[in-house]
Short mmCIF file of C-alpha atoms and ligand atoms in Angstrom, two decimals:
data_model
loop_
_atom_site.label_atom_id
_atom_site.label_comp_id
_atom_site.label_asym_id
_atom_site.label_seq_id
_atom_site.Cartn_x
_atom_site.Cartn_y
_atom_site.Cartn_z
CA UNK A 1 -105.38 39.09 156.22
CA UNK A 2 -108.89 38.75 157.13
CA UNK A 3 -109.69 35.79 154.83
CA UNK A 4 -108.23 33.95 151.85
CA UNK A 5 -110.03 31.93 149.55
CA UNK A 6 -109.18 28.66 149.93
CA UNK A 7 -108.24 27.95 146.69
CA UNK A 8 -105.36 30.61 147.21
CA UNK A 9 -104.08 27.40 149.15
CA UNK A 10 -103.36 25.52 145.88
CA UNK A 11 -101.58 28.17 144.32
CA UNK A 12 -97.66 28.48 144.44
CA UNK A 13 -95.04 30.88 144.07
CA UNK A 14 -93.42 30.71 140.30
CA UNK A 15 -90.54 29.52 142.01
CA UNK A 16 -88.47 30.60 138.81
CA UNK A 17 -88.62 34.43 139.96
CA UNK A 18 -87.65 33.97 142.99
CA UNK A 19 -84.35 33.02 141.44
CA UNK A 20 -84.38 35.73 139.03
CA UNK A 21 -85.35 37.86 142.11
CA UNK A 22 -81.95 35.99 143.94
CA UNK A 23 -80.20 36.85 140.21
CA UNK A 24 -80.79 40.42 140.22
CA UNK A 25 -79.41 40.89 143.67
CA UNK A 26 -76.28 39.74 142.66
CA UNK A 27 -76.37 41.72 140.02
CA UNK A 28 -76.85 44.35 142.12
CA UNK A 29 -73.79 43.32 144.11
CA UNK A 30 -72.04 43.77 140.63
CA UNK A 31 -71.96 40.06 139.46
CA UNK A 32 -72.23 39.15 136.49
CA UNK A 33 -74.77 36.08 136.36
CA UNK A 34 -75.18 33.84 133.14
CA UNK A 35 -79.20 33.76 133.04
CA UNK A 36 -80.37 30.21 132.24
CA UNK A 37 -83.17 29.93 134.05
CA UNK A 38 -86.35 32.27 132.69
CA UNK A 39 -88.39 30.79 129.69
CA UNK A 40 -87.91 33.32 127.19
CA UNK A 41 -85.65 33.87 124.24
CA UNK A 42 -82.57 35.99 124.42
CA UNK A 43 -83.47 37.37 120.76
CA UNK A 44 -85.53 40.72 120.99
CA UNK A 45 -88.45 41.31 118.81
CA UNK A 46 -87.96 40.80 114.62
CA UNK A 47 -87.73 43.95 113.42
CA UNK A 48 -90.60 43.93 110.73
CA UNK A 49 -93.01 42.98 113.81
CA UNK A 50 -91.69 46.37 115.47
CA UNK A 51 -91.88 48.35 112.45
CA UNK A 52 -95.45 46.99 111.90
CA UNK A 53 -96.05 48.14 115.41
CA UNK A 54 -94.70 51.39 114.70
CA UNK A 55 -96.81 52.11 111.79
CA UNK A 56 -99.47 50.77 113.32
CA UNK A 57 -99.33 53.29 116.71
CA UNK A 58 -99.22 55.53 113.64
CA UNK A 59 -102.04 55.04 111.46
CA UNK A 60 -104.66 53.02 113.79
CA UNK A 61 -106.62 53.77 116.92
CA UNK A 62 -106.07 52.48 119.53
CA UNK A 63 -109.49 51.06 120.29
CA UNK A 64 -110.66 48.34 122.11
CA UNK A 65 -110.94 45.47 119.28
CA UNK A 66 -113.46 42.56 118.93
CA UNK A 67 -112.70 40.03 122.07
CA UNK A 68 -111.95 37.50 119.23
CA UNK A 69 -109.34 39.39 117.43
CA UNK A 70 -109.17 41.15 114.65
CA UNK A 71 -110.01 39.64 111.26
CA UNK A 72 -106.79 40.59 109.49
CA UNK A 73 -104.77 38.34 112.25
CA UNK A 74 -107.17 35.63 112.52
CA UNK A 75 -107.05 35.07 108.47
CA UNK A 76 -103.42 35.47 108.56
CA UNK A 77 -102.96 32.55 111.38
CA UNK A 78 -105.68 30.49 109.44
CA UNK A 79 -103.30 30.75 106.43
CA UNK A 80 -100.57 30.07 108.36
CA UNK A 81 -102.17 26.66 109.27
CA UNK A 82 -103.12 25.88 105.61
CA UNK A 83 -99.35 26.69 104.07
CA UNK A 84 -97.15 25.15 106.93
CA UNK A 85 -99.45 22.34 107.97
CA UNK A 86 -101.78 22.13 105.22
CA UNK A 87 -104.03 21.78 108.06
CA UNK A 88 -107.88 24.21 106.89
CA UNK A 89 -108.42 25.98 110.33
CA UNK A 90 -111.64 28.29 109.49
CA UNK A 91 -110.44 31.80 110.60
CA UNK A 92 -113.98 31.86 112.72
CA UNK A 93 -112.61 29.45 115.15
CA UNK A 94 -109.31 31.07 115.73
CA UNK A 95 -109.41 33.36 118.66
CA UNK A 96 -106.51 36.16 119.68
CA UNK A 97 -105.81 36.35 123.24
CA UNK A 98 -103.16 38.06 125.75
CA UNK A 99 -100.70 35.37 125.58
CA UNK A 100 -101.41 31.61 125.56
CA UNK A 101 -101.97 32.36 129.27
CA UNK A 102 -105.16 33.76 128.50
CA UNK A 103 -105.79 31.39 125.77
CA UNK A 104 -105.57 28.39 128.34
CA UNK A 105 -107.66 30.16 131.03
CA UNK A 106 -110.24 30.80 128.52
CA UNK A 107 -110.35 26.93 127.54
CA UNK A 108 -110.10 25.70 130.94
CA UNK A 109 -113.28 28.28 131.72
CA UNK A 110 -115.33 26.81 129.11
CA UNK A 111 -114.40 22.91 129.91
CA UNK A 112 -114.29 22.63 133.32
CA UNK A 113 -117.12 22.78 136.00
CA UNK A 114 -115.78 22.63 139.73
CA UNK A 115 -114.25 19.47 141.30
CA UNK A 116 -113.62 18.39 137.84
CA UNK A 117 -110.64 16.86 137.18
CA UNK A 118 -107.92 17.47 134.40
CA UNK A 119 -104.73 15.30 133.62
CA UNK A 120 -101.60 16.94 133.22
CA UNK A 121 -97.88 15.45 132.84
CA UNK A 122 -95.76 15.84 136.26
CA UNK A 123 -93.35 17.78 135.36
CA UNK A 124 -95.08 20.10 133.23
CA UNK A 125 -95.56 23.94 132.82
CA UNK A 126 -96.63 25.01 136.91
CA UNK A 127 -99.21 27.67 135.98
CA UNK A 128 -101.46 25.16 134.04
CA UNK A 129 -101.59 23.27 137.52
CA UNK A 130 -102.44 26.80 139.07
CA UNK A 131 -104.92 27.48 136.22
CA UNK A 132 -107.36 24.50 137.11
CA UNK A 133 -107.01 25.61 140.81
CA UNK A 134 -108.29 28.95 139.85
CA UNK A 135 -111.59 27.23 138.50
CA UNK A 136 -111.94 25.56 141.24
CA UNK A 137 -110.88 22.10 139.40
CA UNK A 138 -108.97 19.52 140.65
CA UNK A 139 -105.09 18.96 138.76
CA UNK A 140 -104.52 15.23 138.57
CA UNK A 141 -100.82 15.21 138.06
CA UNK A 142 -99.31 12.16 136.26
CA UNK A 143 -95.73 10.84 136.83
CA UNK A 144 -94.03 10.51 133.67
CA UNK A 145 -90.23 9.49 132.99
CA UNK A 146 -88.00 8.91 130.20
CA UNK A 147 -89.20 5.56 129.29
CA UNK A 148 -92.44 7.83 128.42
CA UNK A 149 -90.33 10.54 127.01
CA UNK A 150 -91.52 12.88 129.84
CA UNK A 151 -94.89 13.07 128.77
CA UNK A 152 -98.63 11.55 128.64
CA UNK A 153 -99.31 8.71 126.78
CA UNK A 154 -102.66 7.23 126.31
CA UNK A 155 -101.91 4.14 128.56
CA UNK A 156 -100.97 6.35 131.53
CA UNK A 157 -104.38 8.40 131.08
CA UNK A 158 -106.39 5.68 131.28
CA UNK A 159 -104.94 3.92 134.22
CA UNK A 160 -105.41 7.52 135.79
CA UNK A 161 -108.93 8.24 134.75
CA UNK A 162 -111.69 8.55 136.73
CA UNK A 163 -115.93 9.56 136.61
CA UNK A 164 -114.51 13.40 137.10
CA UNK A 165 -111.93 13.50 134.58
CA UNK A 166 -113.14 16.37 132.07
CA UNK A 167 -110.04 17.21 130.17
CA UNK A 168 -106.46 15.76 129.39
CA UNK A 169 -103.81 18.16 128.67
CA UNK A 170 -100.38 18.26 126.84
CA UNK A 171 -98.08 21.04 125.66
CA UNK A 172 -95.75 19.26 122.88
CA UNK A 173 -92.96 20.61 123.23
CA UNK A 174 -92.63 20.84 126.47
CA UNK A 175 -92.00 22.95 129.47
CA UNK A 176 -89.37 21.99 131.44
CA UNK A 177 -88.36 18.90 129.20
CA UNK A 178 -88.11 20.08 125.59
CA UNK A 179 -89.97 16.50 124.78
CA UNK A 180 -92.80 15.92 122.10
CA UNK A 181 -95.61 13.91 122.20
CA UNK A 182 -95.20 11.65 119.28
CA UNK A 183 -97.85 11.74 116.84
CA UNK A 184 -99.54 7.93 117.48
CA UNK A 185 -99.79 9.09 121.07
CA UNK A 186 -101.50 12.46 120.29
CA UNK A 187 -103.85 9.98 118.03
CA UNK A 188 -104.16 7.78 121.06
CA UNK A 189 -105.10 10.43 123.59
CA UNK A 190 -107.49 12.27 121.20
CA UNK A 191 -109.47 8.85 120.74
CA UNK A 192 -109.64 8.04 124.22
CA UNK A 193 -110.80 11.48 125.09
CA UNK A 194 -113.30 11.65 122.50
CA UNK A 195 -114.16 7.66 123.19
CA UNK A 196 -115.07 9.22 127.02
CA UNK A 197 -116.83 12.12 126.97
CA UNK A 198 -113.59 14.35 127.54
CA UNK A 199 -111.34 17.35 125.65
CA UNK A 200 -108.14 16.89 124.85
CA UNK A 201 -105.89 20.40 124.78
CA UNK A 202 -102.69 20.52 123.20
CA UNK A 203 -100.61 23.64 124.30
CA UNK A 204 -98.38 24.17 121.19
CA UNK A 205 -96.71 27.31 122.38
CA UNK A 206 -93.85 25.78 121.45
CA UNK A 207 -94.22 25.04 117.82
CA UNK A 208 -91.78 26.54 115.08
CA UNK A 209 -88.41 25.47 118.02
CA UNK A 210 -88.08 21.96 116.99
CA UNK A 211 -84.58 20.80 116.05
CA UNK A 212 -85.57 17.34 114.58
CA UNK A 213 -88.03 17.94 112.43
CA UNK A 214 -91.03 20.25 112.73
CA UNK A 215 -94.53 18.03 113.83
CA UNK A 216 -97.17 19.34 112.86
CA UNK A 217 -100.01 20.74 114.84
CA UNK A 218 -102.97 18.78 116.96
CA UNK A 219 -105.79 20.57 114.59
CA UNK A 220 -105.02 17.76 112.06
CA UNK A 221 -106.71 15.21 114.34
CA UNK A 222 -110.23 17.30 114.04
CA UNK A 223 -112.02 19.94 115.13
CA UNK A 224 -112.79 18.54 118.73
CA UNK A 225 -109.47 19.49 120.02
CA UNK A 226 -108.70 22.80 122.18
CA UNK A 227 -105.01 24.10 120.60
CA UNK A 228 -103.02 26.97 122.58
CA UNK A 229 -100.39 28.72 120.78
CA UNK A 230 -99.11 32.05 121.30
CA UNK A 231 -96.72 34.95 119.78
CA UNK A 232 -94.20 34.80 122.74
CA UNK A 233 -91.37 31.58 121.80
CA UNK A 234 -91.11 31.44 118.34
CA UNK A 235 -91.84 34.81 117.55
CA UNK A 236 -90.00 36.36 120.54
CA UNK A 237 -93.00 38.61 121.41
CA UNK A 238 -93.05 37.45 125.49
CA UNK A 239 -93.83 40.96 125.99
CA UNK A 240 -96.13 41.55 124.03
CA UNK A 241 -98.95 39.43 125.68
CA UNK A 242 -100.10 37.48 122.30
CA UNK A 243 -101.32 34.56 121.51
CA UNK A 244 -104.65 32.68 120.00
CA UNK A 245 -106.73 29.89 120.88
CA UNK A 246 -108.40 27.37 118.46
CA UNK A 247 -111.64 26.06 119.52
CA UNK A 248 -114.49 23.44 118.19
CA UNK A 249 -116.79 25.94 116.40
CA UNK A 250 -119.16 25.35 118.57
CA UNK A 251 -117.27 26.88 121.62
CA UNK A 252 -116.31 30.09 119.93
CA UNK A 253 -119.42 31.72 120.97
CA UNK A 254 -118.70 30.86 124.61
CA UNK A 255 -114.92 31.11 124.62
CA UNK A 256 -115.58 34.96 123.14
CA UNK A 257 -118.36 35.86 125.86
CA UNK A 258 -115.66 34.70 128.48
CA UNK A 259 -113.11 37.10 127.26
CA UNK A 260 -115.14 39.91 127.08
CA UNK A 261 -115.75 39.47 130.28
CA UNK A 262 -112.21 38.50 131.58
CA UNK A 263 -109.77 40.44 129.24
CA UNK A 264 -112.59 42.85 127.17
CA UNK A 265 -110.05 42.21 124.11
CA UNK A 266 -105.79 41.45 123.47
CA UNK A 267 -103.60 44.06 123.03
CA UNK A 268 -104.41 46.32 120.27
CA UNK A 269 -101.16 47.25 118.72
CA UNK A 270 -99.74 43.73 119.75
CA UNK A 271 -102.18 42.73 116.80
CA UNK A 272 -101.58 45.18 114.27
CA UNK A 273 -97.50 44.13 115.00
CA UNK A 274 -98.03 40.22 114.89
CA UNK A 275 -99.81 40.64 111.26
CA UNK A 276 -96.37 41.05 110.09
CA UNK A 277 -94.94 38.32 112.01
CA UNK A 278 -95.96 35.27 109.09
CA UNK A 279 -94.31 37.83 106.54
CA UNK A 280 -91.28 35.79 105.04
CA UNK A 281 -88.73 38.27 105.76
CA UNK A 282 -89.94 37.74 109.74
CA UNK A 283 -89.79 33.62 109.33
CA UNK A 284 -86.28 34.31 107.65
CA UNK A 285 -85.10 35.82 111.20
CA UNK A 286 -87.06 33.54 113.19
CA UNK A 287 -85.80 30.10 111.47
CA UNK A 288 -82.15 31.61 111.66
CA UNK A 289 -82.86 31.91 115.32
CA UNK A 290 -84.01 28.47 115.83
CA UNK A 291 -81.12 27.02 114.11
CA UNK A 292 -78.82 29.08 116.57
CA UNK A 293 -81.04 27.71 119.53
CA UNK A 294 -79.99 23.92 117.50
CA UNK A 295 -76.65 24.33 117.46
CA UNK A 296 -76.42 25.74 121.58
CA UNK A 297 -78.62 23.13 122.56
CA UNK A 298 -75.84 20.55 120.33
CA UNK A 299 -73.21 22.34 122.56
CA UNK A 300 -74.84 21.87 125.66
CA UNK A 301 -75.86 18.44 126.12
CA UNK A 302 -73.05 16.71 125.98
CA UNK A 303 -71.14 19.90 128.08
CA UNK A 304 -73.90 18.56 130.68
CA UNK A 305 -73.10 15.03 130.65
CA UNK A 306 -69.21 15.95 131.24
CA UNK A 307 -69.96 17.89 134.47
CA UNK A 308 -72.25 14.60 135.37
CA UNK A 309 -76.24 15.78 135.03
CA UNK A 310 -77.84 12.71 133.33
CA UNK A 311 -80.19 13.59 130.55
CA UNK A 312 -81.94 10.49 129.64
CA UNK A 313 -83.90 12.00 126.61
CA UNK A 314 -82.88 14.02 123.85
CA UNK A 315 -84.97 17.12 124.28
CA UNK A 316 -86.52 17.80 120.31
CA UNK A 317 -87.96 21.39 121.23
CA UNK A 318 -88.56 24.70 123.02
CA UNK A 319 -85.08 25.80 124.56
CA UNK A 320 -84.79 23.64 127.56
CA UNK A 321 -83.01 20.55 129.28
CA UNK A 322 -84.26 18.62 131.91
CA UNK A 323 -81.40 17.19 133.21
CA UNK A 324 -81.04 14.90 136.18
CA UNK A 325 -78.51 16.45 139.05
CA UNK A 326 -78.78 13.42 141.38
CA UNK A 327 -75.47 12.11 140.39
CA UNK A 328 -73.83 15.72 141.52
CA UNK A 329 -75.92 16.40 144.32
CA UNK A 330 -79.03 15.31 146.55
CA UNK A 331 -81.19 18.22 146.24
CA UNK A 332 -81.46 20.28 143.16
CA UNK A 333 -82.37 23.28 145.30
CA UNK A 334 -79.90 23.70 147.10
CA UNK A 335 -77.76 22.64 144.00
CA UNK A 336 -79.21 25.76 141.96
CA UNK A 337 -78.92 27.99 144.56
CA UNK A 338 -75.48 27.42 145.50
CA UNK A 339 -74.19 27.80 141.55
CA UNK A 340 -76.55 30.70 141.71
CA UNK A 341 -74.55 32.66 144.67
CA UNK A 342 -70.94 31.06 144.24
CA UNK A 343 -70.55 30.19 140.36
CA UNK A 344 -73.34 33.24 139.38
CA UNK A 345 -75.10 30.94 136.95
CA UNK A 346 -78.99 31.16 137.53
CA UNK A 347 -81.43 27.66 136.62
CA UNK A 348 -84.35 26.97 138.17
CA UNK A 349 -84.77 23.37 140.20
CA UNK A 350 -87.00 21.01 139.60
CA UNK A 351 -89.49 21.91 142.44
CA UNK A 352 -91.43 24.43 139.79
CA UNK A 353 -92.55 21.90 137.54
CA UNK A 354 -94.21 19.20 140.07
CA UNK A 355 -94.24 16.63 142.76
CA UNK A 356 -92.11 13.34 140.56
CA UNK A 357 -88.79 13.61 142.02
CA UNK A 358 -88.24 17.65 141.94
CA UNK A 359 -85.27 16.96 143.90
CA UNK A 360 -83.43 15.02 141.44
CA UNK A 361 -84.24 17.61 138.02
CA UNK A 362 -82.55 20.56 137.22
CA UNK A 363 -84.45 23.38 134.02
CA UNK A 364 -81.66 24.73 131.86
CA UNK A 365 -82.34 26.70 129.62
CA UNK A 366 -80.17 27.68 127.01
CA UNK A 367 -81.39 31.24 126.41
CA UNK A 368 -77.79 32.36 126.07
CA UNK A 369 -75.18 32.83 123.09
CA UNK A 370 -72.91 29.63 122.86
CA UNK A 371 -70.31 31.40 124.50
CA UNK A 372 -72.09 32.47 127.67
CA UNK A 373 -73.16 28.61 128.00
CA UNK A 374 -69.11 27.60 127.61
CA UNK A 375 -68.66 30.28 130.53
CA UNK A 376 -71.14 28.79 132.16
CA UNK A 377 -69.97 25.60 131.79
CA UNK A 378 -66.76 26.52 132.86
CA UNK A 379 -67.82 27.76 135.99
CA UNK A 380 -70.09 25.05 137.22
CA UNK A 381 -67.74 22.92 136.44
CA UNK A 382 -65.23 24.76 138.72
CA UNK A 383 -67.90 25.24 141.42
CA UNK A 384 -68.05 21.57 141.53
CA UNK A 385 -64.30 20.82 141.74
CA UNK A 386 -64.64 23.10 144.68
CA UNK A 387 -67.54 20.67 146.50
C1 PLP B 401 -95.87 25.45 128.18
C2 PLP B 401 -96.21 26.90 128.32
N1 PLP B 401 -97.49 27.31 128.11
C3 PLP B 401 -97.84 28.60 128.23
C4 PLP B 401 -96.92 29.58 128.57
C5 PLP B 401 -97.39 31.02 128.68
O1 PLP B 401 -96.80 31.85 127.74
P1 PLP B 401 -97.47 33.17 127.10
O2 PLP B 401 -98.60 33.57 127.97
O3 PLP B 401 -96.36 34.16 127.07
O4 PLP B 401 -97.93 32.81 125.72
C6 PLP B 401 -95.57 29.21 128.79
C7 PLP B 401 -94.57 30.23 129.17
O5 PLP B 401 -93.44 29.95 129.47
C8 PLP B 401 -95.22 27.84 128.64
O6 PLP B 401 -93.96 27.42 128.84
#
């Protein structure tokens, strides 16, 4: 290679598929591995949102569409807002994107000039980390514990601030802790954001997989905040590359010049499918689902605690656990890839999500029928023995 750009220096490996990449092998080999380790649901696609696609490859062309979405979408998340969260999100300031992904590059494009700084939780989700390198900003990674409930809290932002911090960010739930941030906090961090000249952006990809309650949405603290959200969890559409972005009004007209540019528009019959995913027959699947995700993440934590993983905080959302494997082993690494290859159970070590104690943190994530997580269970628990 002739030359890199530097920033390329910043950005690492998803370290998650290189354990799926480990995974498949054995599969290969003709083991059977218990996957636990990706961060998507085990459910396929609802099947109105595939029959909506179906007619849809049917009846529509399949154009280009309008870099901010297409209307019909954009009203039906705006409603969607109004009769879950009685939250009025004006349809104008809604855009559709491929995937939150896209949706958090195009707010971090808008935001952030370079050498900027933006706060994030350590652990959190590694691309966003990745993302801020890519515009040439500067991640200022925050340790955060269970006394903090794994996340960001207003006091830790400010004793981290700085003249260059530009934006703070949270996902609530999270990724890799399953944590939310509770509402006075999201208050707190949206006041001292506004109080300093700075954007708070709340990735709720997550939102709909709560198991204590559902929280709300960010929008309700005003129209200042940046909100991510996306087709992929709760609807079980990873594959589909869908999600939306809310912005202040007064972005939209930038956020939409930068996708035209960057992704010319989201997938066309991805939309046309997702307008039937707010149809009540499609929540009927999708809140079945997340009851099933309840009751195997009620199986699992205490299965953890048995085989000695510490998990200090009950995680209220997404699908994963955070548990700490110090008690069972020094390095979580070697501790994931050694159930990997002798127990063929596949999680992903803490090293993904940050720099605050990697070692000691182990993802789970319970993407797996109740009795695939009592095999796997079973099997760590017999690879242990065998230490
Ligand atoms: C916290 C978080 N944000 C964003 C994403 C990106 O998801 P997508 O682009 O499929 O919407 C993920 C995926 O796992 C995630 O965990």
């Amino acid at each position: 290679m002739d030359r890199l750009a530097s920033r390329m220096a910043h950005i690492a490996p998803f370290e998650v598929m290189e354990i799926q990449t480990l995974a498949r092998r054995l599969e290969g080999e003709g083991r059977d591995v218990i996957h636990m380790e990706i961060g998507e649901p085990d459910f396929t696609t609802p099947q109105p949102i595939v029959d909506a696609a179906i007619r849809a490859l049917k009846a529509e062309p399949m154009f280009y569409t309008s870099a901010l979405g297409i209307t019909p979408l954009r009203e039906a998340i705006s409603r969607f807002y109004l009769e879950r969260y009685k939250v009025v999100v004006a349809p104008e300031r809604i855009i559709v994107t491929a995937g939150s992904s896209a949706a958090l590059l195009l707010a971090l494009g808008v935001l952030l000039d370079p050498g900027e700084e933006v706060l994030l939780s350590d652990p959190s989700y590694p691309c966003n980390r990745h993302f801020v390198r890519a515009f040439d900003g500067v991640p200022r990674m925050v340790p955060v514990g269970a006394d903090e409930h794994y996340q960001l809290t207003p006091e830790l932002a400010a004793a981290n601030w700085n003249a260059k911090t530009r934006i703070v960010m949270v996902a609530s739930p999270s990724n890799p802790t399953g944590t939310l941030v509770p509402h006075a906090a999201l208050a707190g961090l949206h006041a001292l954001t506004r109080a300093r000249g700075a954007t708070l952006v709340v990735d709720e990809i997550y939102q709909g997989l709560t198991y204590e309650g559902d929280t709300g949405t960010a929008l309700a603290l005003g129209e200042d905040v940046f909100v991510i959200n996306s087709f992929s969890k709760y609807f079980q559409m990873t594959g589909w590359r869908l999600g939306w972005l809310v912005a202040p009004p007064a972005y939209v007209r930038e956020v939409e010049k930068l996708a035209q540019n960057l992704f010319i528009s989201a997938s066309t019959v991805a939309q046309h499918a997702a307008l039937a995913a707010f149809a009540p027959e499609t929540i009927a699947i999708v809140e079945e689902r997340r009851r099933e995700f309840a009751a195997r993440r009620n199986y699992l934590l205490p299965a953890l605690k048995t085989l000695g993983f510490r998990v200090p905080v009950t995680p209220e959302g997404a699908f994963y656990i955070y548990a700490d494997s110090s008690g069972i082993a020094r390095d979580s690494e070697s501790l994931a890839r050694d159930i990997l290859e002798r127990a063929w159970v596949a999680m992903t070590p803490g090293k993904d999500f940050g720099f605050n104690a990697p070692e000691r943190h182990i993802r789970i994530a319970y993407t797996q029928p109740v009795a695939r997580l009592e095999e796997a269970m079973k099997r760590i628990a017999g690879h242990l023995r065998g230490c």
